[in-house]
Amino acid sequence: MPLAARLLLAFGLVAIIATAFVGLTLREASREIIESGFADRIDAAHAGVRQQLAWEADALGALLPPLCQHDTFVDKAHVELERAKGDPDALDPSSRIAIRRQVPSQAKALRLDELSLVAGNGSVLGAEDAARIGTRDARLSELIKAPGGAPRLRPAKAGGEPSLEVHCALSSHGVTLGLVGARRIGPVLARIGDAYDVRLTAAREGQPAPRSSEAEVARVLHFPEVPGLDVVASVSRDPLRQALARLDRSIALTGATVLAIALAIAVVLARSLSRPLVALAHETREVMSGAPRRVEGRGGREIADLAAAFNATIDELAAMRKRLAATERIAARREVARQIAHEIKNPLAPIRAAVETLRRLRQREDPAFDDYFEEATSTVLNEVHRIANIVTEFTRFARLPPPNLEPVDLVAVARGVVTLHAAPASGEAVVTETRGTGGAAPPRVELVADPIPKVSADRDQLIQVLTNLVQNGLDAAGAVRRDPRVSVTIGPLPNDRVRIVVRDNGPGVAEDMVPRLFEPYATSKEKGTGLGLAIAQRIVFEHGGEISYRKAQKGGAVFEIWLPVAGPPLLEKPPGDTTVRPRGPEAP
C-alpha cells in the first residue's frame, strides 16, 4: 500500500475513532445531565406541592370553625332547624329558600370548590351544587358528628378527583347542624406542574404504580401533609430525544469536518514525505542502472541518513564487485591456462614425434627420409594451425570488451539473426517438404515475439549470443534430423525483465555434458573449441541477466535468457565520494 494511502487511512481512522469516542462520551454525559434535570424537576415539583398543600391544609383548617361558632347565617339555619325539631322536611319554605341561596355565595366567598350545609341526619339543606340539595348522605352525617380538625383527604369518586375536606358543627338542644367544605387537589397539582413542566396526577386506588419507560420518566410522590395522598409525577422524554438528535447531528457534522481536516493534513504530509522518497527511489534506480552520479537525500535527516547509507553501500558493493571480478578473472585465467595446456599438449605430441623421426632418418641418411619428410611436415603444420586456433579463440575470450550500453530493440536484433539463419546453407538443395514425400527440408528458424520495451544492452554482443545459440541449435538438430528447426521466442517478464527462449528439435545436450555446459573448452563437437557458450554466458552475466539450459519435453535443447530492461544493476566502478552526509546543525 502506498505511503499516501496509509497516511490517509491512519489519519481517517484516528479522526473517526476520536470523534466517535468524544461524541459517545459527550452524548452519554448529555443524557445523564438531562436525566438528572428530569429528576431535579420532579423533586422541585414535589417540594412545591408539599409547600402548597401544607398552606392549603392550614388555610382550610382555620376557614370553617369561625362560621360554626358565630356566623349569623349558621345561627339562623340552626334556629330554624330547632323550630322544626330537627326535621329538615319541616322547615319553613322561606327559610329553606334563604339557606339555598346563601350557601353558594358563602362557597364563592371562601373559595371552596364544594360547600354543604348538612343536618344531623345527613340531609343536605344547602350546597353549591343545587342537585345535591335535599339528598341525604350518611357519610356527611357521620362526618359532622366527629370532632373537627385538620383537613382530610377525600378520595376521588367515579369520574371525579380527590379533594381536601374540612368540616365544623354546631350542636345545641339536641339539634346538630354542620358545614362541610372541600377544595380539589387537581388545580394545585396542575399549577405546580406547569411551573416545573411536570405532569402531576393524583394516583387512584387499586391502580398499579407507574414505571418509567422510553416515552416518559415516572415517579410516585408521597405527602405526609395529606395522609393517603399519592401523586404520580411524569416527565416526557421528548426533549431528551430531541436534544440527543440535535447532538447527534452536531457530532456528525463535527466528525465530518474533523475527518476532512485530517485527510487534508494527511494529503499534505503524504506529499511532503513521499516526494523526497520518490525522488530518492528515482535516483537509486538510475544508480542501479549504471548512471554514476551521487544520490542526495532531501526532506529531512532520516532521508539524508538513508541516502548516505545507500551511497556507502553502493561504494562497498562496487568495490566488492571489482575485487570479485578480479578474483574471478584470476580463477578463470587459471582454468583457461589449464585448459590451454591440456589442449596444446595434444598437438605437441605428434609434432615432437614427427621431428624426432625426421632427425633419426637424417642422421642415418635413410633413403626413406624424403618420403617421410612430406608427411611429417604436413602433420607439423596441421598441429601448429590447431594451436594457433586455440590461441586465437582464447584471445577472443580473454579480450571480450565490457558491454557498450544503449537502447536496443531486441525484437529487431532477433529478427535480423533469424533472417540470416532462416535460409539453407550455401550449396544445399532447397527442397520443399510435402506430405508423402521424403525430401530434405531446409533449416528453418522462426521468431515469435510479444511487445517489449527497449533494453539497455550492447547490440553487437546480443547478436553474438543469439547467433551462437541459433547456430548451435541448427548444428545439433542437423546432425540427427533432415528437418532441423529452431524457434526464438521473446516476451516480457515481471519486474521489468524480458525473456529470450531458443528451442531446437535436436537430440539435446548429453547428460554428462550438462554440468560443464558453460565451462570454457567443454564441447562435444569434433571441431569445436568449447568457448561459444562460455562467451554467451559471460555476455549475459555482464548485462545483469541469467542464462540456463533445460531439455525440452519432446526432445531438443532449450536455452532461456533473462535480461533486465534497465541494464546491469550495479556500476562497474564506484561512483566516487558521492555519499551524502547527514545534515548537522549549522555552525555559529
Coordinates of C-alpha atoms in Angstrom, one line a residue:
M1 CA 0.0 0.0 0.0
P2 CA 1.4 3.4 -0.9
L3 CA 2.6 5.8 1.9
A4 CA -0.1 8.3 0.9
A5 CA -2.9 5.7 1.2
R6 CA -1.6 4.5 4.6
L7 CA -1.4 8.1 5.9
L8 CA -4.9 8.8 4.7
L9 CA -6.2 5.6 6.3
A10 CA -4.4 6.2 9.5
F11 CA -5.5 9.8 9.9
G12 CA -9.0 8.9 8.8
L13 CA -9.2 6.2 11.4
V14 CA -7.8 8.4 14.1
A15 CA -10.3 11.2 13.2
I16 CA -13.2 8.7 13.2
I17 CA -12.2 7.0 16.4
A18 CA -11.5 10.2 18.2
T19 CA -14.8 11.8 17.0
A20 CA -16.7 8.6 17.9
F21 CA -15.1 8.4 21.4
V22 CA -15.7 12.1 22.2
G23 CA -19.1 12.1 20.7
L24 CA -20.3 9.0 22.6
T25 CA -18.8 10.3 25.8
L26 CA -20.5 13.7 25.3
R27 CA -23.7 12.0 24.3
E28 CA -23.8 9.9 27.4
A29 CA -22.8 12.8 29.6
S30 CA -25.6 14.9 28.0
R31 CA -28.1 12.1 28.5
E32 CA -27.1 11.9 32.2
I33 CA -27.4 15.6 32.6
I34 CA -30.8 15.8 31.0
E35 CA -32.0 12.7 33.0
S36 CA -30.8 14.4 36.2
G37 CA -32.6 17.5 35.1
F38 CA -35.8 15.4 34.9
A39 CA -35.2 14.2 38.5
D40 CA -34.4 17.7 39.7
R41 CA -37.7 19.0 38.2
I42 CA -39.7 16.2 39.8
D43 CA -38.0 16.9 43.2
A44 CA -38.7 20.6 42.8
A45 CA -42.4 19.9 41.9
H46 CA -42.6 17.6 44.9
A47 CA -41.3 20.3 47.2
G48 CA -43.7 22.9 45.6
V49 CA -46.7 20.6 46.0
R50 CA -45.8 19.8 49.6
Q51 CA -45.5 23.5 50.4
Q52 CA -48.8 24.4 48.7
L53 CA -50.7 21.5 50.3
A54 CA -49.4 22.5 53.7
W55 CA -50.6 26.0 53.1
E56 CA -53.9 24.8 51.8
A57 CA -54.4 22.5 54.8
D58 CA -53.6 25.3 57.3
A59 CA -55.9 27.7 55.5
L60 CA -58.8 25.2 55.3
G61 CA -58.3 24.1 58.9
A62 CA -59.0 27.7 60.0
L63 CA -61.6 28.6 57.5
L64 CA -64.9 26.8 58.7
P65 CA -64.7 26.7 62.5
P66 CA -65.4 30.5 62.9
L67 CA -68.5 30.1 60.8
C68 CA -69.9 27.4 63.1
Q69 CA -69.1 29.4 66.1
H70 CA -70.5 32.9 65.5
D71 CA -71.7 33.3 61.9
T72 CA -75.3 34.6 61.7
F73 CA -76.1 32.5 58.6
V74 CA -75.3 29.3 60.5
D75 CA -77.1 30.5 63.6
K76 CA -80.3 31.3 61.7
A77 CA -80.2 27.9 60.0
H78 CA -79.7 26.2 63.4
V79 CA -82.6 28.2 64.9
E80 CA -84.9 27.3 62.1
L81 CA -83.9 23.7 62.4
E82 CA -84.6 23.8 66.1
R83 CA -88.1 25.1 65.4
A84 CA -88.6 22.2 63.1
K85 CA -87.5 20.0 65.9
G86 CA -84.5 18.7 63.9
D87 CA -86.6 17.6 60.9
P88 CA -85.3 19.2 57.7
D89 CA -88.6 18.4 55.9
A90 CA -90.5 20.6 58.5
L91 CA -88.5 23.7 57.7
D92 CA -90.4 26.8 56.6
P93 CA -90.2 27.2 52.8
S94 CA -88.9 30.7 53.1
S95 CA -86.1 29.6 55.4
R96 CA -85.3 26.7 53.0
I97 CA -85.0 29.1 50.1
A98 CA -82.8 31.5 52.1
I99 CA -80.5 28.7 53.0
R100 CA -80.2 27.5 49.5
R101 CA -79.3 31.0 48.2
Q102 CA -76.7 31.7 51.0
V103 CA -74.6 28.5 50.7
P104 CA -73.3 29.1 47.1
S105 CA -72.4 32.7 48.0
Q106 CA -70.5 31.5 51.0
A107 CA -68.7 28.9 49.0
K108 CA -67.7 31.5 46.5
A109 CA -66.6 33.9 49.2
L110 CA -64.5 31.2 50.9
R111 CA -63.1 30.0 47.5
L112 CA -64.3 26.5 48.2
D113 CA -65.0 24.1 45.4
E114 CA -67.7 22.4 47.5
L115 CA -69.7 23.6 50.5
S116 CA -72.6 21.8 52.1
L117 CA -74.9 22.7 55.0
V118 CA -75.9 19.3 56.5
A119 CA -78.4 18.4 59.1
G120 CA -77.7 15.8 61.8
N121 CA -79.4 13.1 59.8
G122 CA -77.3 13.7 56.8
S123 CA -79.8 15.8 54.8
V124 CA -78.2 18.4 52.6
L125 CA -80.0 21.7 53.4
G126 CA -77.9 23.8 51.0
A127 CA -75.0 23.3 48.6
E128 CA -73.1 25.0 45.7
D129 CA -74.5 22.2 43.6
A130 CA -78.2 22.5 43.6
A131 CA -78.7 18.9 42.5
R132 CA -77.4 17.8 45.9
I133 CA -79.9 19.8 47.9
G134 CA -82.5 17.6 49.6
T135 CA -80.4 14.4 49.3
R136 CA -79.3 12.5 52.3
D137 CA -75.6 11.4 52.7
A138 CA -74.8 9.1 55.6
R139 CA -71.1 9.8 55.3
L140 CA -71.7 13.5 55.9
S141 CA -73.9 12.6 58.9
E142 CA -71.1 10.7 60.5
L143 CA -68.5 13.3 59.5
I144 CA -70.3 16.3 61.3
K145 CA -70.7 14.3 64.4
A146 CA -66.9 13.8 64.6
P147 CA -64.8 16.5 66.1
G148 CA -63.3 18.9 63.6
G149 CA -59.6 19.4 62.9
A150 CA -57.1 19.3 60.2
P151 CA -58.4 18.7 56.6
R152 CA -58.6 15.1 55.4
L153 CA -58.2 13.6 52.0
R154 CA -61.4 12.7 50.3
P155 CA -60.7 10.1 47.7
A156 CA -61.9 10.6 44.2
K157 CA -65.3 9.5 43.3
A158 CA -66.1 7.9 40.0
G159 CA -65.3 10.5 37.4
G160 CA -64.1 13.0 40.0
E161 CA -60.9 13.9 41.6
P162 CA -59.5 13.8 45.2
S163 CA -60.1 16.8 47.4
L164 CA -59.1 18.3 50.8
E165 CA -62.2 18.2 53.0
V166 CA -62.8 20.1 56.2
H167 CA -66.0 20.4 58.5
C168 CA -67.4 22.1 61.5
A169 CA -70.6 21.5 63.5
L170 CA -73.0 23.5 65.8
S171 CA -75.0 21.4 68.3
S172 CA -77.5 22.6 70.9
H173 CA -80.8 21.5 72.2
G174 CA -80.4 18.1 70.6
V175 CA -80.1 19.6 67.1
T176 CA -76.9 19.3 65.1
L177 CA -76.0 21.4 62.0
G178 CA -72.7 21.2 60.2
L179 CA -70.8 22.8 57.4
V180 CA -68.7 20.5 55.1
G181 CA -66.2 22.2 52.7
A182 CA -63.8 20.8 50.1
R183 CA -61.1 22.1 47.8
R184 CA -60.0 20.0 44.9
I185 CA -56.3 19.0 44.7
G186 CA -56.2 18.9 40.9
P187 CA -55.8 22.6 40.3
V188 CA -53.0 22.7 42.8
L189 CA -51.2 19.9 41.0
A190 CA -51.8 21.5 37.6
R191 CA -50.5 24.8 38.8
I192 CA -47.3 23.4 40.3
G193 CA -46.8 21.0 37.4
D194 CA -47.0 23.8 34.9
A195 CA -44.5 25.8 36.9
Y196 CA -41.9 23.0 36.7
D197 CA -43.0 21.4 33.4
V198 CA -44.0 18.2 35.2
R199 CA -47.3 16.4 34.8
L200 CA -48.8 15.7 38.2
T201 CA -51.8 13.5 38.6
A202 CA -53.4 12.0 41.8
A203 CA -53.0 8.2 41.9
R204 CA -56.2 6.3 42.1
E205 CA -56.7 3.4 44.5
G206 CA -56.2 0.0 43.0
Q207 CA -54.1 1.2 40.1
P208 CA -50.6 -0.2 39.7
A209 CA -47.7 2.1 40.3
P210 CA -46.5 3.5 37.0
R211 CA -42.9 2.9 35.8
S212 CA -40.5 4.9 33.7
S213 CA -40.4 4.0 30.0
E214 CA -38.8 5.2 26.8
A215 CA -41.6 7.7 26.4
E216 CA -41.5 9.3 29.9
V217 CA -39.9 9.3 33.3
A218 CA -42.5 8.5 36.1
R219 CA -42.3 8.5 39.9
V220 CA -44.9 8.2 42.7
L221 CA -44.7 11.1 45.3
H222 CA -45.9 10.8 48.9
F223 CA -47.1 13.7 51.0
P224 CA -47.1 13.5 54.8
E225 CA -49.1 16.7 55.0
V226 CA -52.1 14.8 53.5
P227 CA -52.1 11.2 54.6
G228 CA -53.1 8.8 51.9
L229 CA -52.4 11.2 49.0
D230 CA -50.2 9.7 46.3
V231 CA -49.3 11.8 43.2
V232 CA -47.8 10.4 40.0
A233 CA -45.1 12.8 38.6
S234 CA -44.2 12.2 35.0
V235 CA -41.9 14.0 32.5
S236 CA -41.9 13.3 28.8
R237 CA -38.6 12.1 27.3
D238 CA -39.3 14.0 24.0
P239 CA -37.0 16.9 25.0
L240 CA -34.3 14.3 25.7
R241 CA -34.7 12.6 22.3
Q242 CA -34.8 16.0 20.5
A243 CA -31.7 17.2 22.4
L244 CA -29.9 13.9 21.6
A245 CA -30.9 14.1 17.9
R246 CA -29.5 17.7 17.7
L247 CA -26.4 16.5 19.5
D248 CA -26.0 13.6 17.1
R249 CA -26.3 15.9 14.1
S250 CA -23.7 18.2 15.7
I251 CA -21.3 15.3 16.4
A252 CA -21.8 14.0 12.8
L253 CA -21.1 17.4 11.3
T254 CA -18.1 17.9 13.6
G255 CA -16.8 14.4 12.8
A256 CA -17.1 15.1 9.1
T257 CA -15.3 18.4 9.5
V258 CA -12.5 16.8 11.6
L259 CA -12.3 13.9 9.1
A260 CA -11.9 16.4 6.2
I261 CA -9.2 18.3 8.1
A262 CA -7.4 15.1 9.0
L263 CA -7.5 13.9 5.4
A264 CA -6.2 17.3 4.2
I265 CA -3.4 17.1 6.7
A266 CA -2.7 13.5 5.6
V267 CA -2.5 14.5 2.0
V268 CA -0.1 17.4 2.7
L269 CA 2.1 15.1 4.9
A270 CA 2.0 12.3 2.3
R271 CA 3.1 14.7 -0.4
S272 CA 5.8 16.2 1.8
L273 CA 7.0 12.7 2.9
S274 CA 6.6 10.8 -0.3
R275 CA 8.1 13.4 -2.7
P276 CA 11.7 13.0 -1.3
L277 CA 11.2 9.3 -1.1
V278 CA 10.1 9.1 -4.7
A279 CA 13.0 11.3 -5.8
L280 CA 15.4 9.1 -3.8
A281 CA 14.0 6.0 -5.4
H282 CA 14.3 7.5 -8.8
E283 CA 17.9 8.4 -8.2
T284 CA 18.7 5.0 -6.8
R285 CA 17.2 3.3 -9.9
E286 CA 19.4 5.5 -12.0
V287 CA 22.5 4.5 -10.0
M288 CA 21.5 0.8 -10.2
S289 CA 21.1 1.1 -13.9
G290 CA 24.7 2.4 -14.2
A291 CA 24.4 6.2 -14.0
P292 CA 27.5 7.2 -11.9
R293 CA 26.1 10.2 -10.0
R294 CA 25.5 10.8 -6.4
V295 CA 22.3 10.1 -4.6
E296 CA 21.1 13.1 -2.5
G297 CA 18.5 12.8 0.3
R298 CA 16.1 15.8 0.6
G299 CA 13.3 16.1 3.0
G300 CA 14.8 15.5 6.5
R301 CA 17.6 14.0 8.5
E302 CA 16.2 10.4 8.1
I303 CA 16.1 10.7 4.3
A304 CA 19.7 12.1 4.3
D305 CA 20.8 9.2 6.5
L306 CA 19.2 6.8 4.1
A307 CA 20.9 8.3 1.1
A308 CA 24.2 8.3 3.0
A309 CA 23.8 4.6 3.9
F310 CA 22.8 3.8 0.3
N311 CA 25.8 5.6 -1.2
A312 CA 28.1 3.8 1.3
T313 CA 26.5 0.5 0.3
I314 CA 26.9 1.2 -3.4
D315 CA 30.6 2.1 -2.8
E316 CA 31.2 -1.1 -0.9
L317 CA 29.3 -3.2 -3.5
A318 CA 31.2 -1.7 -6.4
A319 CA 34.5 -2.3 -4.6
M320 CA 33.4 -5.8 -3.8
R321 CA 32.4 -6.3 -7.4
K322 CA 35.8 -5.2 -8.6
R323 CA 37.5 -7.5 -6.1
L324 CA 35.2 -10.3 -7.1
A325 CA 35.7 -9.7 -10.8
A326 CA 39.5 -9.7 -10.2
T327 CA 39.3 -12.9 -8.3
E328 CA 37.1 -14.5 -10.9
R329 CA 39.4 -13.3 -13.7
I330 CA 42.3 -14.9 -11.8
A331 CA 40.4 -18.1 -11.4
A332 CA 39.2 -18.1 -14.9
R333 CA 42.7 -17.5 -16.3
R334 CA 44.0 -20.4 -14.2
E335 CA 41.3 -22.6 -15.5
V336 CA 41.8 -21.4 -19.1
A337 CA 45.6 -21.8 -18.7
R338 CA 44.9 -25.4 -17.5
Q339 CA 42.6 -26.0 -20.5
I340 CA 45.1 -24.4 -22.9
A341 CA 47.9 -26.5 -21.5
H342 CA 45.8 -29.6 -21.9
E343 CA 44.7 -28.6 -25.5
I344 CA 48.2 -27.7 -26.6
K345 CA 49.7 -30.8 -25.1
N346 CA 47.8 -33.0 -27.5
P347 CA 49.2 -31.4 -30.8
L348 CA 52.7 -31.2 -29.3
A349 CA 53.0 -34.9 -29.1
P350 CA 52.7 -35.6 -32.8
I351 CA 54.9 -32.6 -33.6
R352 CA 57.6 -34.0 -31.3
A353 CA 57.3 -37.5 -32.7
A354 CA 57.5 -36.2 -36.3
V355 CA 60.5 -34.0 -35.6
E356 CA 62.3 -36.8 -33.7
T357 CA 61.6 -39.3 -36.6
L358 CA 63.0 -36.8 -39.2
R359 CA 66.2 -36.3 -37.1
R360 CA 66.8 -40.0 -36.8
L361 CA 66.2 -40.6 -40.5
R362 CA 68.5 -37.6 -41.3
Q363 CA 71.3 -38.9 -39.1
R364 CA 71.2 -42.4 -40.6
E365 CA 70.9 -40.9 -44.1
D366 CA 67.9 -43.2 -44.5
P367 CA 66.6 -43.2 -48.1
A368 CA 63.0 -43.0 -46.6
F369 CA 63.8 -39.5 -45.3
D370 CA 62.5 -37.8 -48.4
D371 CA 59.3 -39.9 -48.4
Y372 CA 58.6 -39.2 -44.8
F373 CA 59.5 -35.6 -44.9
E374 CA 56.4 -34.6 -46.7
E375 CA 54.1 -36.5 -44.3
A376 CA 55.9 -35.2 -41.2
T377 CA 55.9 -31.5 -42.2
S378 CA 52.2 -31.7 -43.1
T379 CA 51.5 -33.2 -39.6
V380 CA 53.5 -30.4 -38.0
L381 CA 51.8 -27.7 -39.9
N382 CA 48.3 -29.1 -39.2
E383 CA 49.1 -29.3 -35.5
V384 CA 50.6 -25.8 -35.4
H385 CA 47.5 -24.5 -37.1
R386 CA 45.4 -26.2 -34.5
I387 CA 47.5 -24.5 -31.7
A388 CA 47.0 -21.1 -33.5
N389 CA 43.2 -21.6 -33.5
I390 CA 43.3 -22.4 -29.8
V391 CA 45.3 -19.3 -29.0
T392 CA 43.1 -17.2 -31.2
E393 CA 39.9 -18.4 -29.5
F394 CA 41.4 -17.9 -26.1
T395 CA 42.5 -14.3 -27.0
R396 CA 39.0 -13.6 -28.2
F397 CA 37.5 -14.9 -25.0
A398 CA 40.0 -13.0 -22.8
R399 CA 39.7 -9.7 -24.7
L400 CA 35.9 -9.6 -24.7
P401 CA 35.2 -5.9 -24.0
P402 CA 32.6 -4.7 -21.5
P403 CA 29.1 -4.0 -22.9
N404 CA 28.6 -0.7 -24.6
L405 CA 25.0 0.1 -23.3
E406 CA 22.4 1.8 -25.5
P407 CA 18.7 1.4 -26.0
V408 CA 18.3 -1.7 -28.2
D409 CA 15.2 -3.1 -30.0
L410 CA 15.7 -6.7 -29.0
V411 CA 12.9 -7.9 -31.4
A412 CA 14.7 -6.2 -34.3
V413 CA 18.0 -7.7 -33.3
A414 CA 16.5 -11.2 -33.1
R415 CA 14.7 -10.7 -36.4
G416 CA 18.0 -10.0 -38.1
V417 CA 19.6 -13.1 -36.7
V418 CA 16.6 -15.2 -37.6
T419 CA 16.6 -13.9 -41.2
L420 CA 20.3 -14.6 -41.5
H421 CA 19.8 -18.3 -40.5
A422 CA 16.4 -19.0 -41.9
A423 CA 17.7 -19.8 -45.4
P424 CA 19.6 -23.1 -46.1
A425 CA 23.3 -23.1 -46.1
S426 CA 25.1 -22.4 -49.4
G427 CA 25.4 -25.3 -51.7
E428 CA 22.4 -27.2 -50.2
A429 CA 19.5 -28.1 -52.3
V430 CA 16.3 -26.3 -51.3
V431 CA 13.6 -28.9 -51.2
T432 CA 10.1 -28.1 -50.0
E433 CA 8.7 -30.7 -47.7
T434 CA 5.4 -32.2 -48.8
R435 CA 3.2 -34.9 -47.3
G436 CA 4.0 -38.3 -48.7
T437 CA 7.5 -37.4 -49.9
G438 CA 10.8 -37.9 -48.3
G439 CA 12.8 -34.9 -49.4
A440 CA 15.1 -33.0 -47.0
A441 CA 13.6 -29.7 -45.8
P442 CA 15.8 -26.6 -45.5
P443 CA 16.7 -25.4 -42.0
R444 CA 14.0 -23.3 -40.5
V445 CA 14.3 -20.6 -37.9
E446 CA 11.1 -19.0 -36.5
L447 CA 10.6 -15.9 -34.4
V448 CA 7.6 -15.3 -32.0
A449 CA 7.8 -12.0 -30.2
D450 CA 5.4 -10.1 -27.9
P451 CA 5.7 -6.3 -27.5
I452 CA 8.5 -5.4 -25.1
P453 CA 10.3 -2.2 -24.2
K454 CA 13.7 -1.3 -25.5
V455 CA 16.5 -2.9 -23.5
S456 CA 19.7 -1.2 -22.3
A457 CA 22.3 -3.5 -23.8
D458 CA 25.2 -3.9 -26.3
R459 CA 23.7 -4.6 -29.7
D460 CA 26.7 -6.4 -31.1
Q461 CA 27.1 -8.7 -28.1
L462 CA 23.4 -9.7 -28.1
I463 CA 23.8 -10.5 -31.8
Q464 CA 26.8 -12.7 -30.9
V465 CA 24.8 -14.5 -28.2
L466 CA 21.8 -15.1 -30.4
T467 CA 23.9 -16.2 -33.4
N468 CA 25.8 -18.7 -31.3
L469 CA 22.6 -20.2 -29.8
V470 CA 20.8 -20.4 -33.1
Q471 CA 23.8 -21.8 -34.9
N472 CA 24.4 -24.4 -32.2
G473 CA 20.7 -25.4 -32.4
L474 CA 20.9 -25.8 -36.2
D475 CA 24.1 -27.8 -36.0
A476 CA 22.8 -30.1 -33.2
A477 CA 19.5 -30.7 -35.0
G478 CA 21.0 -31.0 -38.4
A479 CA 23.3 -33.8 -37.2
V480 CA 20.4 -36.2 -36.5
R481 CA 17.4 -34.8 -38.5
R482 CA 16.7 -33.9 -42.1
D483 CA 14.4 -31.1 -41.0
P484 CA 16.3 -29.1 -38.4
R485 CA 14.2 -26.3 -36.8
V486 CA 15.0 -23.6 -34.3
S487 CA 12.4 -21.2 -32.7
V488 CA 13.2 -18.0 -31.0
T489 CA 10.6 -16.6 -28.5
I490 CA 10.8 -13.2 -26.9
G491 CA 8.4 -11.8 -24.3
P492 CA 8.1 -9.7 -21.2
L493 CA 8.6 -10.8 -17.6
P494 CA 7.6 -9.2 -14.3
N495 CA 9.9 -6.8 -12.5
D496 CA 11.0 -5.0 -15.7
R497 CA 12.7 -8.0 -17.4
V498 CA 12.5 -9.7 -20.7
R499 CA 13.0 -13.4 -21.7
I500 CA 14.6 -14.9 -24.8
V501 CA 13.9 -18.6 -25.4
V502 CA 15.9 -20.5 -28.1
R503 CA 14.5 -24.0 -28.7
D504 CA 15.6 -26.6 -31.3
N505 CA 14.4 -30.1 -32.3
G506 CA 17.7 -31.8 -32.0
P507 CA 18.8 -34.5 -29.5
G508 CA 19.6 -32.1 -26.7
V509 CA 22.7 -32.0 -24.6
A510 CA 24.2 -35.2 -23.3
E511 CA 23.6 -35.7 -19.6
D512 CA 27.3 -35.9 -18.8
M513 CA 27.9 -32.5 -20.5
V514 CA 25.1 -30.6 -18.7
P515 CA 27.2 -29.8 -15.6
R516 CA 30.1 -28.4 -17.8
L517 CA 28.0 -26.9 -20.5
F518 CA 29.1 -23.3 -19.9
E519 CA 32.7 -24.1 -19.0
P520 CA 35.5 -23.0 -21.4
Y521 CA 36.6 -25.7 -23.8
A522 CA 33.8 -28.0 -22.8
T523 CA 32.4 -29.3 -26.1
S524 CA 31.1 -32.4 -27.7
K525 CA 31.9 -31.2 -31.3
E526 CA 34.8 -32.7 -33.1
K527 CA 36.0 -29.2 -34.4
G528 CA 34.5 -27.1 -31.6
T529 CA 36.6 -25.0 -29.2
G530 CA 34.0 -25.0 -26.4
L531 CA 34.1 -21.2 -26.0
G532 CA 30.8 -20.3 -27.6
L533 CA 28.5 -20.9 -24.7
A534 CA 31.1 -19.6 -22.2
I535 CA 31.3 -16.3 -24.2
A536 CA 27.5 -16.2 -24.3
Q537 CA 27.2 -16.7 -20.6
R538 CA 29.8 -14.0 -19.9
I539 CA 27.9 -11.6 -22.1
V540 CA 24.6 -12.3 -20.4
F541 CA 26.1 -12.0 -16.9
E542 CA 27.7 -8.7 -17.7
H543 CA 24.3 -7.5 -18.9
G544 CA 22.9 -8.3 -15.4
G545 CA 21.0 -11.3 -16.8
E546 CA 20.9 -15.1 -16.5
I547 CA 21.2 -18.0 -18.9
S548 CA 20.1 -21.5 -18.3
Y549 CA 19.5 -24.8 -20.1
R550 CA 16.8 -27.4 -19.9
K551 CA 15.8 -30.3 -22.0
A552 CA 12.6 -30.0 -24.0
Q553 CA 9.7 -32.4 -23.2
K554 CA 9.6 -33.6 -26.8
G555 CA 13.4 -33.7 -27.2
G556 CA 15.8 -30.9 -28.1
A557 CA 17.6 -28.2 -26.2
V558 CA 16.0 -25.1 -24.7
F559 CA 18.1 -22.2 -23.7
E560 CA 16.5 -19.4 -21.7
I561 CA 17.9 -15.9 -21.2
W562 CA 16.6 -13.3 -18.7
L563 CA 17.7 -9.7 -19.2
P564 CA 16.8 -6.6 -17.1
V565 CA 15.3 -3.8 -19.2
A566 CA 17.4 -1.1 -17.4
G567 CA 20.7 -2.9 -18.0
P568 CA 23.3 -4.1 -15.4
P569 CA 22.1 -3.3 -11.9
L570 CA 25.5 -2.3 -10.5
L571 CA 28.2 0.1 -11.6
E572 CA 31.5 -1.2 -12.9
K573 CA 33.3 1.2 -10.7
P574 CA 32.3 3.1 -7.5
P575 CA 30.6 6.4 -8.1
G576 CA 33.4 8.1 -6.1
D577 CA 32.9 10.3 -3.0
T578 CA 29.1 10.8 -3.5
T579 CA 28.0 10.0 0.0
V580 CA 25.5 12.5 1.3
R581 CA 26.4 13.3 4.9
P582 CA 23.6 13.8 7.4
R583 CA 22.8 17.5 7.9
G584 CA 24.0 18.6 11.3
P585 CA 23.3 21.9 13.0
E586 CA 24.9 24.8 11.3
A587 CA 28.0 26.3 12.8
P588 CA 27.5 29.5 14.5

